[in-house]
């Protein structure tokens, strides 16, 4: 049974954006009582000057800093933080997230009261405090061919509109956005945590598939919200590099849960769609070959301190 002393471990990644990270930390400190929070900041191979800002910040006594000498990617970076976390709950926050109130404590209570839920998040708002898309449908051949909007029109109960305001009871979805994910720690570890083979993108689909295999739901709770400055943490990476990485991860995660034949069909459908988009023809080689993860943005194993 949950008590007031159950600790929530917040894991926040930093990559050359200490200002965002410290703003996120400050919002956690402001709204989550000190006795209930554990803040872990993972500096994921930032430049020396940026990392030093985290080491010497006035907020530094309030978080544990884990340092990686190289950028290990989103999943592995979060795992570095999760591995030193001690809380009953694990809350993974992008560093461009800002809490508006203590939305986390009541979500932990919901998780405790609903053991069939594996991951939960509040409503996501943009910087203008307007709701924005916060979940995705399944990933597959039909969705590549027909698009999500058609499924939403034909089967609204199964595929709720991603741009509709979430009201009333908590909404069960296929995959949550990765910027704010709250897990009971035991369930997170039961599914094996993040797949550290993935450098960036489609981690939510991978986690959702493994939660689904265990029969655990993914929930958005309409009574609580947070702000996400979408894309701020990856704004300095060239767009072609980002899109190439997205396709590498997309192909890898689909292949992980489907047969070789379906994976070939999946890549063929994607390639056919790219033929009508000349600006994205550079991605055809990635899709045709099923580009290996070794060709992703990852650049070697990390050495860790903290």
JSON list of C-alpha atoms in Angstrom, two decimals, residues 9-195:
[
{"chain": "A", "resi": 9, "resn": "UNK", "atom": "CA", "xyz": [12.87, 8.99, -8.86]},
{"chain": "A", "resi": 10, "resn": "UNK", "atom": "CA", "xyz": [13.03, 11.65, -11.59]},
{"chain": "A", "resi": 11, "resn": "UNK", "atom": "CA", "xyz": [15.51, 10.89, -14.38]},
{"chain": "A", "resi": 12, "resn": "UNK", "atom": "CA", "xyz": [16.41, 13.86, -16.60]},
{"chain": "A", "resi": 13, "resn": "UNK", "atom": "CA", "xyz": [18.85, 13.72, -19.53]},
{"chain": "A", "resi": 14, "resn": "UNK", "atom": "CA", "xyz": [21.12, 16.62, -20.43]},
{"chain": "A", "resi": 15, "resn": "UNK", "atom": "CA", "xyz": [22.93, 17.05, -23.72]},
{"chain": "A", "resi": 16, "resn": "UNK", "atom": "CA", "xyz": [24.48, 20.48, -24.23]},
{"chain": "A", "resi": 17, "resn": "UNK", "atom": "CA", "xyz": [21.39, 22.21, -22.87]},
{"chain": "A", "resi": 18, "resn": "UNK", "atom": "CA", "xyz": [22.00, 22.82, -19.17]},
{"chain": "A", "resi": 19, "resn": "UNK", "atom": "CA", "xyz": [19.62, 25.80, -19.08]},
{"chain": "A", "resi": 20, "resn": "UNK", "atom": "CA", "xyz": [16.68, 23.58, -20.00]},
{"chain": "A", "resi": 21, "resn": "UNK", "atom": "CA", "xyz": [17.82, 20.89, -17.59]},
{"chain": "A", "resi": 22, "resn": "UNK", "atom": "CA", "xyz": [18.10, 23.26, -14.65]},
{"chain": "A", "resi": 23, "resn": "UNK", "atom": "CA", "xyz": [14.69, 24.77, -15.45]},
{"chain": "A", "resi": 24, "resn": "UNK", "atom": "CA", "xyz": [13.20, 21.26, -15.42]},
{"chain": "A", "resi": 25, "resn": "UNK", "atom": "CA", "xyz": [14.96, 20.43, -12.13]},
{"chain": "A", "resi": 26, "resn": "UNK", "atom": "CA", "xyz": [13.71, 23.66, -10.61]},
{"chain": "A", "resi": 27, "resn": "UNK", "atom": "CA", "xyz": [10.10, 22.85, -11.52]},
{"chain": "A", "resi": 28, "resn": "UNK", "atom": "CA", "xyz": [10.41, 19.40, -9.93]},
{"chain": "A", "resi": 29, "resn": "UNK", "atom": "CA", "xyz": [11.88, 20.92, -6.78]},
{"chain": "A", "resi": 30, "resn": "UNK", "atom": "CA", "xyz": [9.15, 23.54, -6.67]},
{"chain": "A", "resi": 31, "resn": "UNK", "atom": "CA", "xyz": [6.19, 21.16, -6.78]},
{"chain": "A", "resi": 32, "resn": "UNK", "atom": "CA", "xyz": [7.33, 17.76, -5.52]},
{"chain": "A", "resi": 33, "resn": "UNK", "atom": "CA", "xyz": [7.90, 17.62, -1.74]},
{"chain": "A", "resi": 34, "resn": "UNK", "atom": "CA", "xyz": [11.53, 17.07, -0.79]},
{"chain": "A", "resi": 35, "resn": "UNK", "atom": "CA", "xyz": [10.80, 13.87, 1.12]},
{"chain": "A", "resi": 36, "resn": "UNK", "atom": "CA", "xyz": [9.12, 12.30, -1.92]},
{"chain": "A", "resi": 37, "resn": "UNK", "atom": "CA", "xyz": [11.58, 13.11, -4.68]},
{"chain": "A", "resi": 38, "resn": "UNK", "atom": "CA", "xyz": [14.92, 11.88, -5.90]},
{"chain": "A", "resi": 39, "resn": "UNK", "atom": "CA", "xyz": [16.33, 13.80, -8.86]},
{"chain": "A", "resi": 40, "resn": "UNK", "atom": "CA", "xyz": [18.93, 12.18, -11.09]},
{"chain": "A", "resi": 41, "resn": "UNK", "atom": "CA", "xyz": [20.49, 14.23, -13.88]},
{"chain": "A", "resi": 42, "resn": "UNK", "atom": "CA", "xyz": [22.40, 12.31, -16.55]},
{"chain": "A", "resi": 43, "resn": "UNK", "atom": "CA", "xyz": [24.88, 14.43, -18.48]},
{"chain": "A", "resi": 44, "resn": "UNK", "atom": "CA", "xyz": [24.97, 12.48, -21.73]},
{"chain": "A", "resi": 45, "resn": "UNK", "atom": "CA", "xyz": [28.35, 13.42, -23.19]},
{"chain": "A", "resi": 46, "resn": "UNK", "atom": "CA", "xyz": [27.89, 17.20, -23.24]},
{"chain": "A", "resi": 47, "resn": "UNK", "atom": "CA", "xyz": [30.68, 19.65, -23.96]},
{"chain": "A", "resi": 48, "resn": "UNK", "atom": "CA", "xyz": [32.90, 20.28, -20.94]},
{"chain": "A", "resi": 49, "resn": "UNK", "atom": "CA", "xyz": [31.56, 23.78, -20.34]},
{"chain": "A", "resi": 50, "resn": "UNK", "atom": "CA", "xyz": [27.94, 22.63, -20.38]},
{"chain": "A", "resi": 51, "resn": "UNK", "atom": "CA", "xyz": [28.63, 19.75, -18.01]},
{"chain": "A", "resi": 52, "resn": "UNK", "atom": "CA", "xyz": [30.45, 22.06, -15.62]},
{"chain": "A", "resi": 53, "resn": "UNK", "atom": "CA", "xyz": [27.35, 24.23, -15.38]},
{"chain": "A", "resi": 54, "resn": "UNK", "atom": "CA", "xyz": [25.53, 21.22, -13.93]},
{"chain": "A", "resi": 55, "resn": "UNK", "atom": "CA", "xyz": [28.38, 20.41, -11.54]},
{"chain": "A", "resi": 56, "resn": "UNK", "atom": "CA", "xyz": [28.59, 23.93, -10.14]},
{"chain": "A", "resi": 57, "resn": "UNK", "atom": "CA", "xyz": [24.95, 25.02, -10.27]},
{"chain": "A", "resi": 58, "resn": "UNK", "atom": "CA", "xyz": [23.40, 26.25, -6.99]},
{"chain": "A", "resi": 59, "resn": "UNK", "atom": "CA", "xyz": [20.84, 23.48, -7.56]},
{"chain": "A", "resi": 60, "resn": "UNK", "atom": "CA", "xyz": [23.52, 20.76, -7.68]},
{"chain": "A", "resi": 61, "resn": "UNK", "atom": "CA", "xyz": [23.09, 19.70, -4.02]},
{"chain": "A", "resi": 62, "resn": "UNK", "atom": "CA", "xyz": [19.50, 18.75, -4.85]},
{"chain": "A", "resi": 63, "resn": "UNK", "atom": "CA", "xyz": [20.26, 16.19, -7.57]},
{"chain": "A", "resi": 64, "resn": "UNK", "atom": "CA", "xyz": [22.62, 13.33, -8.26]},
{"chain": "A", "resi": 65, "resn": "UNK", "atom": "CA", "xyz": [24.73, 13.94, -11.33]},
{"chain": "A", "resi": 66, "resn": "UNK", "atom": "CA", "xyz": [25.68, 10.92, -13.45]},
{"chain": "A", "resi": 67, "resn": "UNK", "atom": "CA", "xyz": [28.22, 11.71, -16.17]},
{"chain": "A", "resi": 68, "resn": "UNK", "atom": "CA", "xyz": [28.82, 9.84, -19.41]},
{"chain": "A", "resi": 69, "resn": "UNK", "atom": "CA", "xyz": [31.87, 10.81, -21.46]},
{"chain": "A", "resi": 70, "resn": "UNK", "atom": "CA", "xyz": [30.00, 10.10, -24.67]},
{"chain": "A", "resi": 71, "resn": "UNK", "atom": "CA", "xyz": [26.46, 10.62, -25.89]},
{"chain": "A", "resi": 72, "resn": "UNK", "atom": "CA", "xyz": [24.92, 7.19, -25.31]},
{"chain": "A", "resi": 73, "resn": "UNK", "atom": "CA", "xyz": [21.49, 8.02, -26.75]},
{"chain": "A", "resi": 74, "resn": "UNK", "atom": "CA", "xyz": [18.08, 8.48, -25.19]},
{"chain": "A", "resi": 75, "resn": "UNK", "atom": "CA", "xyz": [17.42, 4.95, -23.97]},
{"chain": "A", "resi": 76, "resn": "UNK", "atom": "CA", "xyz": [20.85, 4.17, -22.59]},
{"chain": "A", "resi": 77, "resn": "UNK", "atom": "CA", "xyz": [21.13, 7.61, -21.01]},
{"chain": "A", "resi": 78, "resn": "UNK", "atom": "CA", "xyz": [17.86, 7.03, -19.17]},
{"chain": "A", "resi": 79, "resn": "UNK", "atom": "CA", "xyz": [19.06, 3.58, -18.11]},
{"chain": "A", "resi": 80, "resn": "UNK", "atom": "CA", "xyz": [22.18, 5.13, -16.57]},
{"chain": "A", "resi": 81, "resn": "UNK", "atom": "CA", "xyz": [19.88, 7.19, -14.39]},
{"chain": "A", "resi": 82, "resn": "UNK", "atom": "CA", "xyz": [17.44, 4.37, -13.69]},
{"chain": "A", "resi": 83, "resn": "UNK", "atom": "CA", "xyz": [20.24, 2.09, -12.56]},
{"chain": "A", "resi": 84, "resn": "UNK", "atom": "CA", "xyz": [21.08, 4.37, -9.62]},
{"chain": "A", "resi": 85, "resn": "UNK", "atom": "CA", "xyz": [17.47, 5.27, -8.80]},
{"chain": "A", "resi": 86, "resn": "UNK", "atom": "CA", "xyz": [16.03, 4.04, -5.50]},
{"chain": "A", "resi": 87, "resn": "UNK", "atom": "CA", "xyz": [12.39, 5.14, -5.82]},
{"chain": "A", "resi": 88, "resn": "UNK", "atom": "CA", "xyz": [9.28, 3.00, -5.99]},
{"chain": "A", "resi": 89, "resn": "UNK", "atom": "CA", "xyz": [8.31, 5.02, -9.07]},
{"chain": "A", "resi": 90, "resn": "UNK", "atom": "CA", "xyz": [10.44, 6.06, -12.04]},
{"chain": "A", "resi": 91, "resn": "UNK", "atom": "CA", "xyz": [9.55, 9.29, -13.82]},
{"chain": "A", "resi": 92, "resn": "UNK", "atom": "CA", "xyz": [11.48, 9.95, -17.03]},
{"chain": "A", "resi": 93, "resn": "UNK", "atom": "CA", "xyz": [11.36, 13.60, -18.08]},
{"chain": "A", "resi": 94, "resn": "UNK", "atom": "CA", "xyz": [12.79, 15.29, -21.16]},
{"chain": "A", "resi": 95, "resn": "UNK", "atom": "CA", "xyz": [14.80, 18.27, -20.01]},
{"chain": "A", "resi": 96, "resn": "UNK", "atom": "CA", "xyz": [12.49, 20.57, -22.02]},
{"chain": "A", "resi": 97, "resn": "UNK", "atom": "CA", "xyz": [9.58, 19.59, -19.75]},
{"chain": "A", "resi": 98, "resn": "UNK", "atom": "CA", "xyz": [8.30, 21.87, -17.02]},
{"chain": "A", "resi": 99, "resn": "UNK", "atom": "CA", "xyz": [5.89, 20.90, -14.25]},
{"chain": "A", "resi": 100, "resn": "UNK", "atom": "CA", "xyz": [3.04, 23.29, -13.47]},
{"chain": "A", "resi": 101, "resn": "UNK", "atom": "CA", "xyz": [2.02, 21.66, -10.20]},
{"chain": "A", "resi": 102, "resn": "UNK", "atom": "CA", "xyz": [2.39, 18.37, -8.35]},
{"chain": "A", "resi": 103, "resn": "UNK", "atom": "CA", "xyz": [0.84, 16.23, -11.04]},
{"chain": "A", "resi": 104, "resn": "UNK", "atom": "CA", "xyz": [3.07, 13.27, -10.18]},
{"chain": "A", "resi": 105, "resn": "UNK", "atom": "CA", "xyz": [1.90, 12.34, -6.68]},
{"chain": "A", "resi": 106, "resn": "UNK", "atom": "CA", "xyz": [-1.76, 11.75, -7.73]},
{"chain": "A", "resi": 107, "resn": "UNK", "atom": "CA", "xyz": [-0.55, 9.78, -10.76]},
{"chain": "A", "resi": 108, "resn": "UNK", "atom": "CA", "xyz": [1.45, 7.52, -8.44]},
{"chain": "A", "resi": 109, "resn": "UNK", "atom": "CA", "xyz": [-1.73, 7.02, -6.40]},
{"chain": "A", "resi": 110, "resn": "UNK", "atom": "CA", "xyz": [-3.55, 6.06, -9.62]},
{"chain": "A", "resi": 111, "resn": "UNK", "atom": "CA", "xyz": [-0.85, 3.53, -10.48]},
{"chain": "A", "resi": 112, "resn": "UNK", "atom": "CA", "xyz": [-1.09, 2.07, -7.00]},
{"chain": "A", "resi": 113, "resn": "UNK", "atom": "CA", "xyz": [-4.87, 1.73, -7.31]},
{"chain": "A", "resi": 114, "resn": "UNK", "atom": "CA", "xyz": [-4.71, 0.25, -10.84]},
{"chain": "A", "resi": 115, "resn": "UNK", "atom": "CA", "xyz": [-2.17, -2.59, -10.98]},
{"chain": "A", "resi": 116, "resn": "UNK", "atom": "CA", "xyz": [-3.08, -3.25, -14.63]},
{"chain": "A", "resi": 117, "resn": "UNK", "atom": "CA", "xyz": [-1.45, 0.08, -15.64]},
{"chain": "A", "resi": 118, "resn": "UNK", "atom": "CA", "xyz": [2.24, -0.03, -16.54]},
{"chain": "A", "resi": 119, "resn": "UNK", "atom": "CA", "xyz": [2.87, 3.59, -17.53]},
{"chain": "A", "resi": 120, "resn": "UNK", "atom": "CA", "xyz": [1.01, 6.88, -17.15]},
{"chain": "A", "resi": 121, "resn": "UNK", "atom": "CA", "xyz": [1.38, 10.51, -18.17]},
{"chain": "A", "resi": 122, "resn": "UNK", "atom": "CA", "xyz": [-0.57, 13.78, -17.72]},
{"chain": "A", "resi": 123, "resn": "UNK", "atom": "CA", "xyz": [-1.96, 15.89, -20.56]},
{"chain": "A", "resi": 124, "resn": "UNK", "atom": "CA", "xyz": [0.81, 17.50, -22.58]},
{"chain": "A", "resi": 125, "resn": "UNK", "atom": "CA", "xyz": [0.64, 21.26, -23.22]},
{"chain": "A", "resi": 126, "resn": "UNK", "atom": "CA", "xyz": [2.77, 23.38, -25.53]},
{"chain": "A", "resi": 127, "resn": "UNK", "atom": "CA", "xyz": [4.48, 26.58, -24.43]},
{"chain": "A", "resi": 128, "resn": "UNK", "atom": "CA", "xyz": [1.26, 28.51, -25.08]},
{"chain": "A", "resi": 129, "resn": "UNK", "atom": "CA", "xyz": [-0.47, 26.18, -22.57]},
{"chain": "A", "resi": 130, "resn": "UNK", "atom": "CA", "xyz": [-2.55, 24.55, -25.30]},
{"chain": "A", "resi": 131, "resn": "UNK", "atom": "CA", "xyz": [-3.03, 20.75, -25.49]},
{"chain": "A", "resi": 132, "resn": "UNK", "atom": "CA", "xyz": [-0.90, 19.03, -28.10]},
{"chain": "A", "resi": 133, "resn": "UNK", "atom": "CA", "xyz": [-0.64, 15.51, -29.48]},
{"chain": "A", "resi": 134, "resn": "UNK", "atom": "CA", "xyz": [0.58, 13.23, -26.71]},
{"chain": "A", "resi": 135, "resn": "UNK", "atom": "CA", "xyz": [0.15, 9.68, -27.98]},
{"chain": "A", "resi": 136, "resn": "UNK", "atom": "CA", "xyz": [0.50, 7.53, -31.07]},
{"chain": "A", "resi": 137, "resn": "UNK", "atom": "CA", "xyz": [-1.35, 4.58, -32.53]},
{"chain": "A", "resi": 138, "resn": "UNK", "atom": "CA", "xyz": [0.20, 1.27, -33.48]},
{"chain": "A", "resi": 139, "resn": "UNK", "atom": "CA", "xyz": [3.06, 1.14, -35.95]},
{"chain": "A", "resi": 140, "resn": "UNK", "atom": "CA", "xyz": [2.61, -1.13, -38.92]},
{"chain": "A", "resi": 141, "resn": "UNK", "atom": "CA", "xyz": [1.93, -1.77, -42.58]},
{"chain": "A", "resi": 142, "resn": "UNK", "atom": "CA", "xyz": [-1.73, -0.71, -42.49]},
{"chain": "A", "resi": 143, "resn": "UNK", "atom": "CA", "xyz": [-0.89, 2.58, -40.80]},
{"chain": "A", "resi": 144, "resn": "UNK", "atom": "CA", "xyz": [1.88, 3.27, -43.33]},
{"chain": "A", "resi": 145, "resn": "UNK", "atom": "CA", "xyz": [-0.53, 2.60, -46.21]},
{"chain": "A", "resi": 146, "resn": "UNK", "atom": "CA", "xyz": [-3.64, 4.33, -44.93]},
{"chain": "A", "resi": 147, "resn": "UNK", "atom": "CA", "xyz": [-2.46, 6.87, -42.36]},
{"chain": "A", "resi": 148, "resn": "UNK", "atom": "CA", "xyz": [-3.70, 7.26, -38.80]},
{"chain": "A", "resi": 149, "resn": "UNK", "atom": "CA", "xyz": [-6.46, 9.76, -39.65]},
{"chain": "A", "resi": 150, "resn": "UNK", "atom": "CA", "xyz": [-8.45, 7.17, -41.59]},
{"chain": "A", "resi": 151, "resn": "UNK", "atom": "CA", "xyz": [-8.37, 4.75, -38.67]},
{"chain": "A", "resi": 152, "resn": "UNK", "atom": "CA", "xyz": [-9.50, 7.55, -36.36]},
{"chain": "A", "resi": 153, "resn": "UNK", "atom": "CA", "xyz": [-12.52, 8.29, -38.57]},
{"chain": "A", "resi": 154, "resn": "UNK", "atom": "CA", "xyz": [-13.56, 4.68, -39.13]},
{"chain": "A", "resi": 155, "resn": "UNK", "atom": "CA", "xyz": [-12.91, 3.25, -35.65]},
{"chain": "A", "resi": 156, "resn": "UNK", "atom": "CA", "xyz": [-12.94, 6.18, -33.18]},
{"chain": "A", "resi": 157, "resn": "UNK", "atom": "CA", "xyz": [-13.40, 3.96, -30.13]},
{"chain": "A", "resi": 158, "resn": "UNK", "atom": "CA", "xyz": [-10.26, 2.00, -30.86]},
{"chain": "A", "resi": 159, "resn": "UNK", "atom": "CA", "xyz": [-8.31, 4.87, -32.41]},
{"chain": "A", "resi": 160, "resn": "UNK", "atom": "CA", "xyz": [-9.20, 8.14, -30.61]},
{"chain": "A", "resi": 161, "resn": "UNK", "atom": "CA", "xyz": [-8.24, 11.35, -32.36]},
{"chain": "A", "resi": 162, "resn": "UNK", "atom": "CA", "xyz": [-4.74, 12.43, -31.42]},
{"chain": "A", "resi": 163, "resn": "UNK", "atom": "CA", "xyz": [-5.60, 16.12, -31.72]},
{"chain": "A", "resi": 164, "resn": "UNK", "atom": "CA", "xyz": [-8.83, 15.96, -29.67]},
{"chain": "A", "resi": 165, "resn": "UNK", "atom": "CA", "xyz": [-9.01, 17.31, -26.14]},
{"chain": "A", "resi": 166, "resn": "UNK", "atom": "CA", "xyz": [-8.86, 14.53, -23.58]},
{"chain": "A", "resi": 167, "resn": "UNK", "atom": "CA", "xyz": [-11.69, 14.86, -21.08]},
{"chain": "A", "resi": 168, "resn": "UNK", "atom": "CA", "xyz": [-13.54, 12.69, -18.60]},
{"chain": "A", "resi": 169, "resn": "UNK", "atom": "CA", "xyz": [-11.99, 9.38, -17.65]},
{"chain": "A", "resi": 170, "resn": "UNK", "atom": "CA", "xyz": [-8.34, 8.40, -18.19]},
{"chain": "A", "resi": 171, "resn": "UNK", "atom": "CA", "xyz": [-7.61, 7.39, -21.77]},
{"chain": "A", "resi": 172, "resn": "UNK", "atom": "CA", "xyz": [-5.91, 4.12, -22.68]},
{"chain": "A", "resi": 173, "resn": "UNK", "atom": "CA", "xyz": [-3.62, 4.45, -25.72]},
{"chain": "A", "resi": 174, "resn": "UNK", "atom": "CA", "xyz": [-1.08, 2.35, -27.59]},
{"chain": "A", "resi": 175, "resn": "UNK", "atom": "CA", "xyz": [2.04, 4.43, -27.00]},
{"chain": "A", "resi": 176, "resn": "UNK", "atom": "CA", "xyz": [2.68, 7.53, -24.94]},
{"chain": "A", "resi": 177, "resn": "UNK", "atom": "CA", "xyz": [5.03, 10.31, -25.93]},
{"chain": "A", "resi": 178, "resn": "UNK", "atom": "CA", "xyz": [8.43, 9.75, -24.38]},
{"chain": "A", "resi": 179, "resn": "UNK", "atom": "CA", "xyz": [8.88, 13.22, -22.86]},
{"chain": "A", "resi": 180, "resn": "UNK", "atom": "CA", "xyz": [7.04, 12.30, -19.63]},
{"chain": "A", "resi": 181, "resn": "UNK", "atom": "CA", "xyz": [6.66, 8.65, -18.65]},
{"chain": "A", "resi": 182, "resn": "UNK", "atom": "CA", "xyz": [5.87, 7.50, -15.12]},
{"chain": "A", "resi": 183, "resn": "UNK", "atom": "CA", "xyz": [6.32, 3.81, -14.28]},
{"chain": "A", "resi": 184, "resn": "UNK", "atom": "CA", "xyz": [6.06, 1.70, -11.16]},
{"chain": "A", "resi": 185, "resn": "UNK", "atom": "CA", "xyz": [9.73, 0.75, -10.89]},
{"chain": "A", "resi": 186, "resn": "UNK", "atom": "CA", "xyz": [8.98, -2.96, -10.59]},
{"chain": "A", "resi": 187, "resn": "UNK", "atom": "CA", "xyz": [7.04, -2.95, -13.86]},
{"chain": "A", "resi": 188, "resn": "UNK", "atom": "CA", "xyz": [9.73, -0.95, -15.65]},
{"chain": "A", "resi": 189, "resn": "UNK", "atom": "CA", "xyz": [12.37, -3.49, -14.68]},
{"chain": "A", "resi": 190, "resn": "UNK", "atom": "CA", "xyz": [10.04, -6.43, -15.36]},
{"chain": "A", "resi": 191, "resn": "UNK", "atom": "CA", "xyz": [9.95, -5.47, -19.06]},
{"chain": "A", "resi": 192, "resn": "UNK", "atom": "CA", "xyz": [13.70, -4.85, -19.14]},
{"chain": "A", "resi": 193, "resn": "UNK", "atom": "CA", "xyz": [13.67, -1.04, -19.25]},
{"chain": "A", "resi": 194, "resn": "UNK", "atom": "CA", "xyz": [14.76, 0.82, -22.38]},
{"chain": "A", "resi": 195, "resn": "UNK", "atom": "CA", "xyz": [16.28, -1.09, -25.28]}
]
